mmCIF file of C-alpha atoms in Angstrom:
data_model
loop_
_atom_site.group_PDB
_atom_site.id
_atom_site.type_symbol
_atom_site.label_atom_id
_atom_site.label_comp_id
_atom_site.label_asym_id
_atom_site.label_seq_id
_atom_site.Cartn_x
_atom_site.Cartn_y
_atom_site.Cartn_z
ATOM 1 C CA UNK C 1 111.512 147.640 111.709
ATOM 2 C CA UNK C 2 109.049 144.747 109.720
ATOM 3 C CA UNK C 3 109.394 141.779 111.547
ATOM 4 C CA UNK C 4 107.205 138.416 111.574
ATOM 5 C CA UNK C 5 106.816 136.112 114.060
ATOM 6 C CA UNK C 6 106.390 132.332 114.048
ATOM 7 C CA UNK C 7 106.150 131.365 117.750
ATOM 8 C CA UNK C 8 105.629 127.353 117.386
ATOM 9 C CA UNK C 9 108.955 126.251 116.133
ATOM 10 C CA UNK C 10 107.625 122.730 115.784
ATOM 11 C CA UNK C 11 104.003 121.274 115.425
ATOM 12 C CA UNK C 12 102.519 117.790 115.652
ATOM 13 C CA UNK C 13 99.295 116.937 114.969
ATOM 14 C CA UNK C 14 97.578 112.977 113.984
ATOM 15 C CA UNK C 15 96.437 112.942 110.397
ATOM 16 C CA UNK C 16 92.644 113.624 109.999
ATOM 17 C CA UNK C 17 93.610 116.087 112.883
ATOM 18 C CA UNK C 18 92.862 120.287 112.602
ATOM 19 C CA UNK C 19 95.728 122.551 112.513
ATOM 20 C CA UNK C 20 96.323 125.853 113.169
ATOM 21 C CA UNK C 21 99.705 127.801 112.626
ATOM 22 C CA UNK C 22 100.414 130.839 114.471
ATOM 23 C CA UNK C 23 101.760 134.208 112.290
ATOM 24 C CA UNK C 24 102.374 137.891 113.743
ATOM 25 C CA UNK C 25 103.817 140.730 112.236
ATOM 26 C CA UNK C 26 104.972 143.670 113.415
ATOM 27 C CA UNK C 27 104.491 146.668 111.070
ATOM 28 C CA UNK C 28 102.623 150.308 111.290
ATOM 29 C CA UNK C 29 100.308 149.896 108.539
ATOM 30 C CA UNK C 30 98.406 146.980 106.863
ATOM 31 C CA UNK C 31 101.215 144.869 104.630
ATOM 32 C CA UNK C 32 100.789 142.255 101.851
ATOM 33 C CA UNK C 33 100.701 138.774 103.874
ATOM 34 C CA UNK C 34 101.695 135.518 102.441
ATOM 35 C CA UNK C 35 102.279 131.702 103.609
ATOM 36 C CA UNK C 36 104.452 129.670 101.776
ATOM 37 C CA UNK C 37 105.536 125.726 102.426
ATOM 38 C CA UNK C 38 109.072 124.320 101.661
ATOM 39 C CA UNK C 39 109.491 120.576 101.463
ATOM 40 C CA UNK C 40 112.716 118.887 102.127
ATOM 41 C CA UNK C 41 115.125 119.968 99.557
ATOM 42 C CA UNK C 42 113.008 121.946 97.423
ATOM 43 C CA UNK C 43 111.748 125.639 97.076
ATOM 44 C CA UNK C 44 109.235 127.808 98.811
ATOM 45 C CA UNK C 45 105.282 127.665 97.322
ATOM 46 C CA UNK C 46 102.974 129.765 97.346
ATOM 47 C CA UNK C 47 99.777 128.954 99.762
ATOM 48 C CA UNK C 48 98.019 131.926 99.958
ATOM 49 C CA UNK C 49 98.086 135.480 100.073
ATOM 50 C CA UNK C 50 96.444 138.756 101.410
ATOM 51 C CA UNK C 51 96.670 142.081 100.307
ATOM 52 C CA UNK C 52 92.921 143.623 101.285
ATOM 53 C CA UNK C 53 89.576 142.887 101.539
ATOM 54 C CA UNK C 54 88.155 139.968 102.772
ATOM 55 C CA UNK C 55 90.057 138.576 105.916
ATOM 56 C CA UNK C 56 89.428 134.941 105.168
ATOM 57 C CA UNK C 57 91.773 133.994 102.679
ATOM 58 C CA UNK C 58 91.680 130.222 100.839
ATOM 59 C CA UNK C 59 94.631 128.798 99.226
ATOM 60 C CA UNK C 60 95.794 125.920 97.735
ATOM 61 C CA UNK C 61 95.844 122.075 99.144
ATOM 62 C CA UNK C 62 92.362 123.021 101.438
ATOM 63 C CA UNK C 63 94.362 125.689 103.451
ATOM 64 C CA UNK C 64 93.344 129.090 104.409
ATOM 65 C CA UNK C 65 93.944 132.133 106.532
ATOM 66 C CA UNK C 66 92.573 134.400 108.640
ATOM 67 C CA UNK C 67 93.847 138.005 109.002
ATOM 68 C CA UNK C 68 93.412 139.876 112.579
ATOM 69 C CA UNK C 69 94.536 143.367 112.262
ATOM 70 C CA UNK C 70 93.512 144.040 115.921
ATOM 71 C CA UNK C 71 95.815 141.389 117.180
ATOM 72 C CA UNK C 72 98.320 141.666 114.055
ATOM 73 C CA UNK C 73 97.838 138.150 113.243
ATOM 74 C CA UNK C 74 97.728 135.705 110.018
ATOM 75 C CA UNK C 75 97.152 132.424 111.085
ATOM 76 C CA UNK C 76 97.120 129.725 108.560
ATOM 77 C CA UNK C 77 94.571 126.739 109.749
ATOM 78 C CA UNK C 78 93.449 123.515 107.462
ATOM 79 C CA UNK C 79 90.235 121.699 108.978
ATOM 80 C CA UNK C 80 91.843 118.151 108.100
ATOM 81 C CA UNK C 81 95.724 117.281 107.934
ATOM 82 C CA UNK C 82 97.263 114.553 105.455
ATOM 83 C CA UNK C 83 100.276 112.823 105.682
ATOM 84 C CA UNK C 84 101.467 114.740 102.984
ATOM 85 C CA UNK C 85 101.659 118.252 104.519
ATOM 86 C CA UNK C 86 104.472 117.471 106.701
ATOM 87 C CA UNK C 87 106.937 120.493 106.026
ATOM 88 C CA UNK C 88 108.297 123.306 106.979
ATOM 89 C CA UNK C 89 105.723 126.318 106.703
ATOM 90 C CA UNK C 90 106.966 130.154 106.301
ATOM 91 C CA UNK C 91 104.647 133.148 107.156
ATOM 92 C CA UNK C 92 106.058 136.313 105.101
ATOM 93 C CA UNK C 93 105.400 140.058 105.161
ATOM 94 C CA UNK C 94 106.071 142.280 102.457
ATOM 95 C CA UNK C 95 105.450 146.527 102.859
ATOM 96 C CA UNK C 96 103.939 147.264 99.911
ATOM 97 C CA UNK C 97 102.910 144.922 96.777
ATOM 98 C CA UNK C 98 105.527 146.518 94.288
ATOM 99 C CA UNK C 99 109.048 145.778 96.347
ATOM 100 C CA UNK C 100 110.380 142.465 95.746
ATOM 101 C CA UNK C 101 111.575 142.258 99.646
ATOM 102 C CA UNK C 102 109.948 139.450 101.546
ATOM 103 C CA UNK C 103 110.345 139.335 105.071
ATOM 104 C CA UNK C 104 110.245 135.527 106.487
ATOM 105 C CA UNK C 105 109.483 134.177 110.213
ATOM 106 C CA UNK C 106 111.641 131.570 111.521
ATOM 107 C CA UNK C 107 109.121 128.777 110.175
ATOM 108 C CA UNK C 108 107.156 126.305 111.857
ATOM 109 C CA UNK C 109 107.942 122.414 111.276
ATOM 110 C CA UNK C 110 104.622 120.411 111.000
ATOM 111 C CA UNK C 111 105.178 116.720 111.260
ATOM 112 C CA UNK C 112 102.120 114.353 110.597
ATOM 113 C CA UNK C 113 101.428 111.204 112.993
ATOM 114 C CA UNK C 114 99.562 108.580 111.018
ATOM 115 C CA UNK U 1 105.177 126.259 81.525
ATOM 116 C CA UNK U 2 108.705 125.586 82.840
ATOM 117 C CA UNK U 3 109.614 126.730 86.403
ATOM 118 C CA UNK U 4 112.084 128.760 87.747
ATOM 119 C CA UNK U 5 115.527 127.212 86.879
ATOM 120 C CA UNK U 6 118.391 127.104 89.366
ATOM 121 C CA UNK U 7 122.102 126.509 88.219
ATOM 122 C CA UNK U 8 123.964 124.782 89.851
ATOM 123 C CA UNK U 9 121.512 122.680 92.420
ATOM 124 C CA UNK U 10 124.832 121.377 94.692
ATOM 125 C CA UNK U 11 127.926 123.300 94.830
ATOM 126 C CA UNK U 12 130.963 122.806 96.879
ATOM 127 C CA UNK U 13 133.676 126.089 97.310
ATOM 128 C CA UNK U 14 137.031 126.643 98.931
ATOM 129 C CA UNK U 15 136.995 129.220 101.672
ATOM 130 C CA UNK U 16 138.710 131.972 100.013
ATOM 131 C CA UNK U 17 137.422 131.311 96.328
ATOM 132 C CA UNK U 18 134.315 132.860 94.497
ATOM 133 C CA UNK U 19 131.223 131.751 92.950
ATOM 134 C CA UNK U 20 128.601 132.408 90.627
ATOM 135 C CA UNK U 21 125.071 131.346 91.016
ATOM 136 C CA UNK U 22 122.545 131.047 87.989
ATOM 137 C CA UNK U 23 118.609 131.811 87.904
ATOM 138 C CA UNK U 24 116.620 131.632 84.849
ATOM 139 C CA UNK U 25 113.072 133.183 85.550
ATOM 140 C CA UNK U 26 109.525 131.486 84.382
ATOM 141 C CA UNK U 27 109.464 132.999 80.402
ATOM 142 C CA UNK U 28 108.512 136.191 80.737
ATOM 143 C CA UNK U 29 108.683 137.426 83.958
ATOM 144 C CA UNK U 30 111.096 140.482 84.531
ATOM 145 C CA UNK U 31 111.476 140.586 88.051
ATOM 146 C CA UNK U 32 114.055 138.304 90.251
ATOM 147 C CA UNK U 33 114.882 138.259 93.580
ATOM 148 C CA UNK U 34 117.186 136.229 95.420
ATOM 149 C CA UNK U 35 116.979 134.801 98.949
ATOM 150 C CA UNK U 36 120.110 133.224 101.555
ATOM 151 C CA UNK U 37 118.651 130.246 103.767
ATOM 152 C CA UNK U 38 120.839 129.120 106.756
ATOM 153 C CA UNK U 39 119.407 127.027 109.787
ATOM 154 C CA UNK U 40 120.536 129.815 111.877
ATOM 155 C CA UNK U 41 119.497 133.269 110.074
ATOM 156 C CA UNK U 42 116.755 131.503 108.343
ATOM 157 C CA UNK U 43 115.425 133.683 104.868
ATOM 158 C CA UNK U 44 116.971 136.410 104.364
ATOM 159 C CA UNK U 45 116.600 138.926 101.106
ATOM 160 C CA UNK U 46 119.665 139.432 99.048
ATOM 161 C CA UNK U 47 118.665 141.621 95.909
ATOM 162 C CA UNK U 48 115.649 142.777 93.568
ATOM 163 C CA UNK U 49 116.047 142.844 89.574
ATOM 164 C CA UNK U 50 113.487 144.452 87.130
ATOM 165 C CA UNK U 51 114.658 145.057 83.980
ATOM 166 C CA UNK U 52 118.222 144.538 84.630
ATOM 167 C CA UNK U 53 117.807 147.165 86.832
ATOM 168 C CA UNK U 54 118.291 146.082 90.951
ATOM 169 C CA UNK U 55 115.674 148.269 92.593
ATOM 170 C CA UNK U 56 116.594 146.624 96.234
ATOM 171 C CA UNK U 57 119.226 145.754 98.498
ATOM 172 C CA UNK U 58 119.204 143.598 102.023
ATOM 173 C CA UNK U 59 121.995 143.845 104.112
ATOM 174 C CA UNK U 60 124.797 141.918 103.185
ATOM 175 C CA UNK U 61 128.109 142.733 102.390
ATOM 176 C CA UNK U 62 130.003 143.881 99.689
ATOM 177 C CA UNK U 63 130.920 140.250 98.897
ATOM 178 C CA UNK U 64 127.615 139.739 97.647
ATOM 179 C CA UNK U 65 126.633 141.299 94.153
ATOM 180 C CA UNK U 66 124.408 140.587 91.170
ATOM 181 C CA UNK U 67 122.935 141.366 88.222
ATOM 182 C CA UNK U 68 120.411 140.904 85.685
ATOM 183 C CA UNK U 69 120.491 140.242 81.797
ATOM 184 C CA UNK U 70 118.781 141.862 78.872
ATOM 185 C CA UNK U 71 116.498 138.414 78.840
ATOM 186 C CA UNK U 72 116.122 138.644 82.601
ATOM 187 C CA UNK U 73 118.308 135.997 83.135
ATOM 188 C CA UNK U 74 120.142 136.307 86.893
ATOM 189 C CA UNK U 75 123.304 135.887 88.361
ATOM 190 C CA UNK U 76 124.757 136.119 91.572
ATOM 191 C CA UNK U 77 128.388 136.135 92.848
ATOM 192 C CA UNK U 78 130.172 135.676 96.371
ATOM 193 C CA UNK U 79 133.464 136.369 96.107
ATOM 194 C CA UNK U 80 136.326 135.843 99.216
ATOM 195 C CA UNK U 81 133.906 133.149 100.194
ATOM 196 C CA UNK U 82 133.729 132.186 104.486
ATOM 197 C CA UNK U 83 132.309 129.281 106.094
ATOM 198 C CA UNK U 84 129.092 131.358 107.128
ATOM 199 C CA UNK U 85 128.165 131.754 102.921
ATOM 200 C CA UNK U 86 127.417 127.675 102.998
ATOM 201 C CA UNK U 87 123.529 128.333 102.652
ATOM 202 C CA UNK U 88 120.687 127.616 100.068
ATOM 203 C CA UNK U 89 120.253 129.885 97.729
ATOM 204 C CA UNK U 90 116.993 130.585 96.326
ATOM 205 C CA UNK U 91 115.585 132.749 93.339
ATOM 206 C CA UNK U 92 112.332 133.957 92.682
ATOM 207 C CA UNK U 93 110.768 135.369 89.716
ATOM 208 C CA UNK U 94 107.528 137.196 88.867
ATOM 209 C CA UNK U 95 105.814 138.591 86.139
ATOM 210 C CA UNK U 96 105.518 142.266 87.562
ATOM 211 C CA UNK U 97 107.220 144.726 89.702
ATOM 212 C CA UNK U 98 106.985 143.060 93.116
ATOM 213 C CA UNK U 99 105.207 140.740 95.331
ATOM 214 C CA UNK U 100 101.940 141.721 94.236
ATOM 215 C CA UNK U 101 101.657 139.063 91.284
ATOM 216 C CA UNK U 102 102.937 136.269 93.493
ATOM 217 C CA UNK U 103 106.942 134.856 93.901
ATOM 218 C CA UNK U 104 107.634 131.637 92.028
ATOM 219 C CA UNK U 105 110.719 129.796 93.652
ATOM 220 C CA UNK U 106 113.013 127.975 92.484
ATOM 221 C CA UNK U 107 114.339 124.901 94.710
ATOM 222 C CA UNK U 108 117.703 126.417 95.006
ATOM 223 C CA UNK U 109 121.569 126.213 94.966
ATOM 224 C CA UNK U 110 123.059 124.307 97.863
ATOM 225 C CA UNK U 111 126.799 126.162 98.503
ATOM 226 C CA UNK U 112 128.869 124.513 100.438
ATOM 227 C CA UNK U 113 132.061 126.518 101.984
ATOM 228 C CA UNK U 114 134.730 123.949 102.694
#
């Protein structure tokens, strides 16, 4: 069975800082790979995506991702943190780009030190 | 462009009584899908609608059912609600079939089971 991992439950890093959030999946063939962000009380939205190509994937708010099929990774990294990124971060895995079914890690808390 | 709409946003049930939860996709989009979040389970998928037809099911009971309208319009019902249904409950909507155009979430429906 599809299943993602998220192994840091909870991050802290100082603002200005780099961070790097862990992703791995666990699936047989290449799947469609997504990050999303939740703040407190609101949705999920959209960072970034992969489906093919190119491994190094840029998204929104200066964050990007790098996909590893060898290690059967997608970490999501940004080079500079603001106080405003503090939230609650979801890789996802989906098997194919035409089902609807997203399959969510656990999440990974960041929380910003000023 | 207005977002994806969420009806109720709070909501606080009986144990024993039913509910129904509203979505109203972006204009346009025909495809919803609808997502539990619990601290402990974290997301799970509930159901897939295109064209008020549900192409996808996760694994929840028989308590759980919903459907889409002619002007893709959601809803989805709990009936013989327990304690373990208190949850956010999240829509998404996209413009195609699937994953592949990108989810946009709503912020939710916060169920309470007293």
């Amino acid at each position: 069975a599809q299943s993602v991992t998220q192994p840091d439950i909870h991050i802290t890093v100082s603002e200005g800082a780099s961070l790097e959030l862990r992703c791995n999946y666990s699936y047989g063939a290449t799947p469609y790979l997504f990050w999303y962000v939740q703040s407190p009380g609101q949705g999920l939205q959209l960072l970034l995506k992969y489906f093919s190509g190119d491994t190094l994937v840029q998204g929104i708010k200066g964050f990007e991702a790098e996909f590893k099929r060898s290690q059967s990774s997608f970490n999501l990294r940004k080079p500079s943190v603001h106080w405003s990124d503090a939230a609650e971060y979801f890789c996802a895995v989906a098997p194919s780009g035409n089902t609807g079914k997203l399959i969510f890690g656990q999440g990974t808390t960041l929380q910003v030190k000023p | 462009k207005a977002g994806v709409t969420q009806t109720p946003r709070y909501l606080i049930k009986t144990r024993g009584q039913q509910v129904t939860l509203s979505c109203s996709p972006i204009s346009g989009h025909r495809s919803v899908s609808w997502y539990q979040q619990t601290p402990g389970q974290g997301l799970q998928f509930l159901f897939e609608y295109f064209s008020e037809t549900q192409r996808n099911k996760g694994n929840f009971p028989g308590r759980f059912s919903g459907r889409q309208f002619s002007n893709s319009r959601s809803e989805m019902n709990v009936s013989t609600l327990e304690l373990g249904d208190s949850a956010l409950y999240l829509c998404a909507s996209s413009s195609g079939q699937g994953v592949a155009r990108g989810y946009t979430f709503g912020s939710g429906t916060r169920l309470t089971v007293v």
